[in-house]
mmCIF file of C-alpha atoms in Angstrom:
data_model
loop_
_atom_site.group_PDB
_atom_site.id
_atom_site.type_symbol
_atom_site.label_atom_id
_atom_site.label_comp_id
_atom_site.label_asym_id
_atom_site.label_seq_id
_atom_site.Cartn_x
_atom_site.Cartn_y
_atom_site.Cartn_z
ATOM 1 C CA MET A 4 23.135 -45.591 122.862
ATOM 2 C CA SER A 5 20.083 -45.324 124.918
ATOM 3 C CA LEU A 6 18.648 -42.712 122.320
ATOM 4 C CA ASP A 7 18.897 -45.386 119.743
ATOM 5 C CA LEU A 8 17.066 -47.903 121.724
ATOM 6 C CA VAL A 9 14.094 -45.778 122.350
ATOM 7 C CA ARG A 10 13.926 -44.698 118.792
ATOM 8 C CA PHE A 11 14.071 -48.107 118.002
ATOM 9 C CA SER A 12 11.060 -49.075 120.287
ATOM 10 C CA GLU A 13 9.067 -46.327 119.111
ATOM 11 C CA LEU A 14 9.237 -47.505 115.399
ATOM 12 C CA GLY A 15 8.466 -51.029 116.633
ATOM 13 C CA GLU A 16 5.515 -49.727 118.337
ATOM 14 C CA GLU A 17 4.220 -47.912 115.035
ATOM 15 C CA GLU A 18 4.488 -50.920 113.071
ATOM 16 C CA GLY A 19 2.474 -52.765 115.707
ATOM 17 C CA GLU A 20 -0.139 -50.385 115.510
ATOM 18 C CA GLN A 21 -0.711 -50.630 111.825
ATOM 19 C CA VAL A 22 -1.154 -54.232 111.511
ATOM 20 C CA PRO A 23 -4.307 -54.484 113.320
ATOM 21 C CA ASP A 24 -5.967 -51.880 111.483
ATOM 22 C CA LEU A 25 -5.142 -53.644 108.219
ATOM 23 C CA GLU A 26 -6.317 -57.059 109.797
ATOM 24 C CA SER A 27 -9.374 -55.431 110.721
ATOM 25 C CA VAL A 28 -9.929 -54.009 107.340
ATOM 26 C CA LYS A 29 -9.410 -57.219 105.463
ATOM 27 C CA ALA A 30 -11.579 -59.027 107.941
ATOM 28 C CA LEU A 31 -14.447 -56.560 107.323
ATOM 29 C CA THR A 32 -14.211 -56.895 103.623
ATOM 30 C CA ALA A 33 -14.029 -60.608 104.002
ATOM 31 C CA ARG A 34 -16.984 -60.468 106.123
ATOM 32 C CA LEU A 35 -19.185 -58.056 103.833
ATOM 33 C CA ASN A 36 -17.760 -59.916 100.633
ATOM 34 C CA LEU A 37 -16.529 -56.941 99.130
ATOM 35 C CA GLN A 38 -14.746 -57.390 95.918
ATOM 36 C CA THR A 39 -12.329 -55.144 94.241
ATOM 37 C CA ARG A 40 -11.586 -56.975 91.282
ATOM 38 C CA ARG A 41 -13.317 -56.669 87.712
ATOM 39 C CA PRO A 42 -15.849 -59.130 87.021
ATOM 40 C CA SER A 43 -13.894 -60.365 84.073
ATOM 41 C CA TYR A 44 -10.876 -61.375 86.307
ATOM 42 C CA GLN A 45 -13.160 -63.113 88.849
ATOM 43 C CA GLU A 46 -14.565 -64.971 85.829
ATOM 44 C CA TRP A 47 -10.878 -65.862 84.642
ATOM 45 C CA ALA A 48 -10.027 -66.901 88.209
ATOM 46 C CA GLN A 49 -12.913 -69.165 88.684
ATOM 47 C CA ARG A 50 -12.217 -70.767 85.109
ATOM 48 C CA VAL A 51 -8.663 -71.400 86.236
ATOM 49 C CA GLN A 52 -9.190 -72.592 89.701
ATOM 50 C CA GLY A 53 -12.251 -74.964 88.291
ATOM 51 C CA GLN A 54 -9.991 -76.999 86.175
ATOM 52 C CA PRO A 55 -9.036 -80.081 87.566
ATOM 53 C CA TRP A 56 -5.220 -79.938 87.957
ATOM 54 C CA MET A 57 -3.333 -82.920 87.657
ATOM 55 C CA GLN A 58 -0.022 -83.947 89.459
ATOM 56 C CA GLY A 59 3.237 -84.733 87.841
ATOM 57 C CA LYS A 60 3.551 -86.493 84.508
ATOM 58 C CA ALA A 61 -0.012 -86.836 83.960
ATOM 59 C CA GLN A 62 -0.528 -83.102 83.971
ATOM 60 C CA GLU A 63 2.186 -82.696 81.362
ATOM 61 C CA GLN A 64 0.667 -85.510 79.139
ATOM 62 C CA ASN A 65 -2.873 -84.052 79.039
ATOM 63 C CA SER A 66 -2.178 -80.461 78.827
ATOM 64 C CA PRO A 67 -0.973 -78.659 75.668
ATOM 65 C CA ILE A 68 2.731 -77.618 75.614
ATOM 66 C CA GLY A 69 1.652 -73.851 75.270
ATOM 67 C CA SER A 70 -0.883 -73.657 78.034
ATOM 68 C CA VAL A 71 -0.515 -70.587 80.122
ATOM 69 C CA CYS A 72 -2.785 -69.752 83.217
ATOM 70 C CA GLY A 73 -5.643 -71.449 81.850
ATOM 71 C CA PHE A 74 -5.240 -70.223 78.392
ATOM 72 C CA SER A 75 -4.622 -72.531 75.509
ATOM 73 C CA SER A 76 -1.651 -70.170 74.369
ATOM 74 C CA MET A 77 0.307 -67.132 75.108
ATOM 75 C CA ASP A 78 -1.619 -65.315 72.061
ATOM 76 C CA GLU A 79 -4.916 -66.163 73.600
ATOM 77 C CA ALA A 80 -3.686 -64.947 76.946
ATOM 78 C CA LEU A 81 -2.445 -61.731 75.571
ATOM 79 C CA GLU A 82 -5.488 -61.145 73.326
ATOM 80 C CA TRP A 83 -7.572 -61.459 76.518
ATOM 81 C CA LEU A 84 -5.342 -58.904 78.207
ATOM 82 C CA ARG A 85 -5.589 -56.506 75.299
ATOM 83 C CA LYS A 86 -9.396 -56.888 75.172
ATOM 84 C CA GLU A 87 -9.541 -56.083 79.126
ATOM 85 C CA LEU A 88 -7.482 -52.949 78.666
ATOM 86 C CA ARG A 89 -9.571 -51.530 75.865
ATOM 87 C CA GLU A 90 -12.547 -52.087 77.917
ATOM 88 C CA MET A 91 -10.978 -50.302 81.003
ATOM 89 C CA GLN A 92 -9.832 -47.432 78.689
ATOM 90 C CA ALA A 93 -13.656 -47.137 77.235
ATOM 91 C CA SER A 94 -14.747 -46.998 80.817
ATOM 92 C CA ASP A 95 -12.246 -44.399 81.792
ATOM 93 C CA HIS A 96 -12.986 -42.357 78.955
ATOM 94 C CA LEU A 97 -16.860 -42.658 79.875
ATOM 95 C CA LEU A 98 -16.150 -41.776 83.370
ATOM 96 C CA ALA A 99 -13.843 -38.477 82.147
ATOM 97 C CA ARG A 100 -16.632 -37.518 79.997
ATOM 98 C CA GLN A 101 -19.333 -37.474 83.010
ATOM 99 C CA LEU A 102 -16.850 -35.775 85.183
ATOM 100 C CA MET A 103 -16.221 -32.935 82.559
ATOM 101 C CA LEU A 104 -20.009 -32.628 81.961
ATOM 102 C CA LEU A 105 -20.684 -32.363 85.707
ATOM 103 C CA ARG A 106 -17.799 -29.824 86.251
ATOM 104 C CA SER A 107 -19.400 -27.755 83.439
ATOM 105 C CA ARG A 108 -22.847 -28.147 85.243
ATOM 106 C CA ILE A 109 -21.770 -27.025 88.446
ATOM 107 C CA SER A 110 -19.934 -23.996 86.845
ATOM 108 C CA GLN A 111 -23.130 -22.949 85.257
ATOM 109 C CA LEU A 112 -25.118 -23.384 88.283
ATOM 110 C CA LYS A 113 -22.635 -21.077 90.014
ATOM 111 C CA VAL A 114 -23.033 -18.433 87.609
ATOM 112 C CA GLU A 115 -26.754 -18.489 87.686
ATOM 113 C CA GLN A 116 -26.603 -18.302 91.385
ATOM 114 C CA ALA A 117 -24.362 -15.462 91.124
ATOM 115 C CA CYS A 118 -26.557 -13.600 88.532
ATOM 116 C CA GLU A 119 -29.818 -14.336 90.867
ATOM 117 C CA ARG A 120 -28.058 -12.800 93.924
ATOM 118 C CA HIS A 121 -27.047 -9.683 91.900
ATOM 119 C CA LYS A 122 -30.438 -9.251 90.612
ATOM 120 C CA GLU A 123 -31.768 -9.434 93.916
ATOM 121 C CA MET A 124 -29.375 -6.898 95.065
ATOM 122 C CA LEU A 125 -30.250 -4.783 92.243
ATOM 123 C CA ASP A 126 -33.937 -4.930 93.142
ATOM 124 C CA ASP A 127 -33.212 -4.096 96.623
ATOM 125 C CA ALA A 128 -31.440 -1.026 95.441
ATOM 126 C CA THR A 129 -34.127 0.052 93.417
ATOM 127 C CA PHE A 130 -36.606 -0.375 96.280
ATOM 128 C CA ASP A 131 -34.297 1.633 98.469
ATOM 129 C CA LEU A 132 -34.291 4.349 95.882
ATOM 130 C CA GLU A 133 -38.034 4.373 95.663
ATOM 131 C CA GLY A 134 -38.182 4.662 99.347
ATOM 132 C CA CYS A 135 -35.982 7.708 99.405
ATOM 133 C CA ASP A 136 -39.164 9.685 97.648
ATOM 134 C CA GLU A 137 -41.291 8.580 100.628
ATOM 135 C CA ASP A 138 -39.223 9.234 103.291
ATOM 136 C CA SER A 139 -38.182 12.923 103.914
ATOM 137 C CA ASP A 140 -36.030 12.330 106.874
ATOM 138 C CA LEU A 141 -33.481 10.288 104.721
ATOM 139 C CA LEU A 142 -30.427 12.126 103.231
ATOM 140 C CA CYS A 143 -31.307 10.675 99.922
ATOM 141 C CA ASP A 144 -32.027 13.817 97.938
ATOM 142 C CA ILE A 145 -32.415 12.543 94.176
ATOM 143 C CA PRO A 146 -35.119 11.136 92.222
ATOM 144 C CA PRO A 147 -35.132 7.290 91.619
ATOM 145 C CA ARG A 148 -34.727 7.943 87.929
ATOM 146 C CA ALA A 149 -31.989 10.323 88.284
ATOM 147 C CA ALA A 150 -29.930 7.996 90.385
ATOM 148 C CA PHE A 151 -28.543 6.095 87.400
ATOM 149 C CA SER A 152 -27.340 9.202 85.880
ATOM 150 C CA LEU A 153 -25.306 10.640 88.687
ATOM 151 C CA SER A 154 -22.520 12.959 87.754
ATOM 152 C CA THR A 155 -20.654 13.749 90.957
ATOM 153 C CA PRO A 156 -17.178 14.717 91.599
ATOM 154 C CA LEU A 157 -16.573 11.464 93.451
ATOM 155 C CA LYS A 158 -18.212 9.205 90.931
ATOM 156 C CA HIS A 159 -14.746 8.522 89.228
ATOM 157 C CA ILE A 160 -13.751 6.569 92.279
ATOM 158 C CA GLY A 161 -17.023 4.725 92.777
ATOM 159 C CA VAL A 162 -18.530 6.719 95.639
ATOM 160 C CA THR A 163 -22.216 7.823 94.892
ATOM 161 C CA ARG A 164 -25.022 8.816 97.283
ATOM 162 C CA MET A 165 -26.752 5.396 96.963
ATOM 163 C CA ASN A 166 -23.198 3.996 98.039
ATOM 164 C CA ILE A 167 -22.858 6.096 100.939
ATOM 165 C CA ASN A 168 -26.678 5.687 101.990
ATOM 166 C CA SER A 169 -27.241 1.909 101.506
ATOM 167 C CA ARG A 170 -23.565 0.704 101.942
ATOM 168 C CA ARG A 171 -23.846 -2.036 99.688
ATOM 169 C CA PHE A 172 -22.529 -1.412 96.351
ATOM 170 C CA SER A 173 -22.332 1.479 93.527
ATOM 171 C CA LEU A 174 -24.261 1.661 90.371
ATOM 172 C CA CYS A 175 -21.154 3.206 88.589
#
């Protein structure tokens, strides 16, 4: 039984810790006047709250029979709701299109960067091959132009003299 009490007290402590966090977030949003509602919703709320509300029978006499939340009829309220949903759908499509364009642009930039890096590696390899002619102490005994036409027994598995000497990549 004591274990059940311990578990219950731990559960109560966790709930107590979450409430101040939520309260502090609410206080911060109120202090900074942050809004998460659409402007059209805020306009509707102001329109409903701005109407003089009467008590009892006086309200029933002056308001139309089909009045719903500040709209003259249910059809008007539904039409407003449909219009809002269409606007939200259009904005969602626009955001999705923008995100897809950003994704394609990022992919294109990644490909361009990979091509640039590969080109730099090839330039470095060409420079290293040209250096083989000048340096007699290196083991590279092939002319730079013949490096691209190697036919060694290990070429079919990707081992070339350039691969062995520079240890970067093979031109196979």
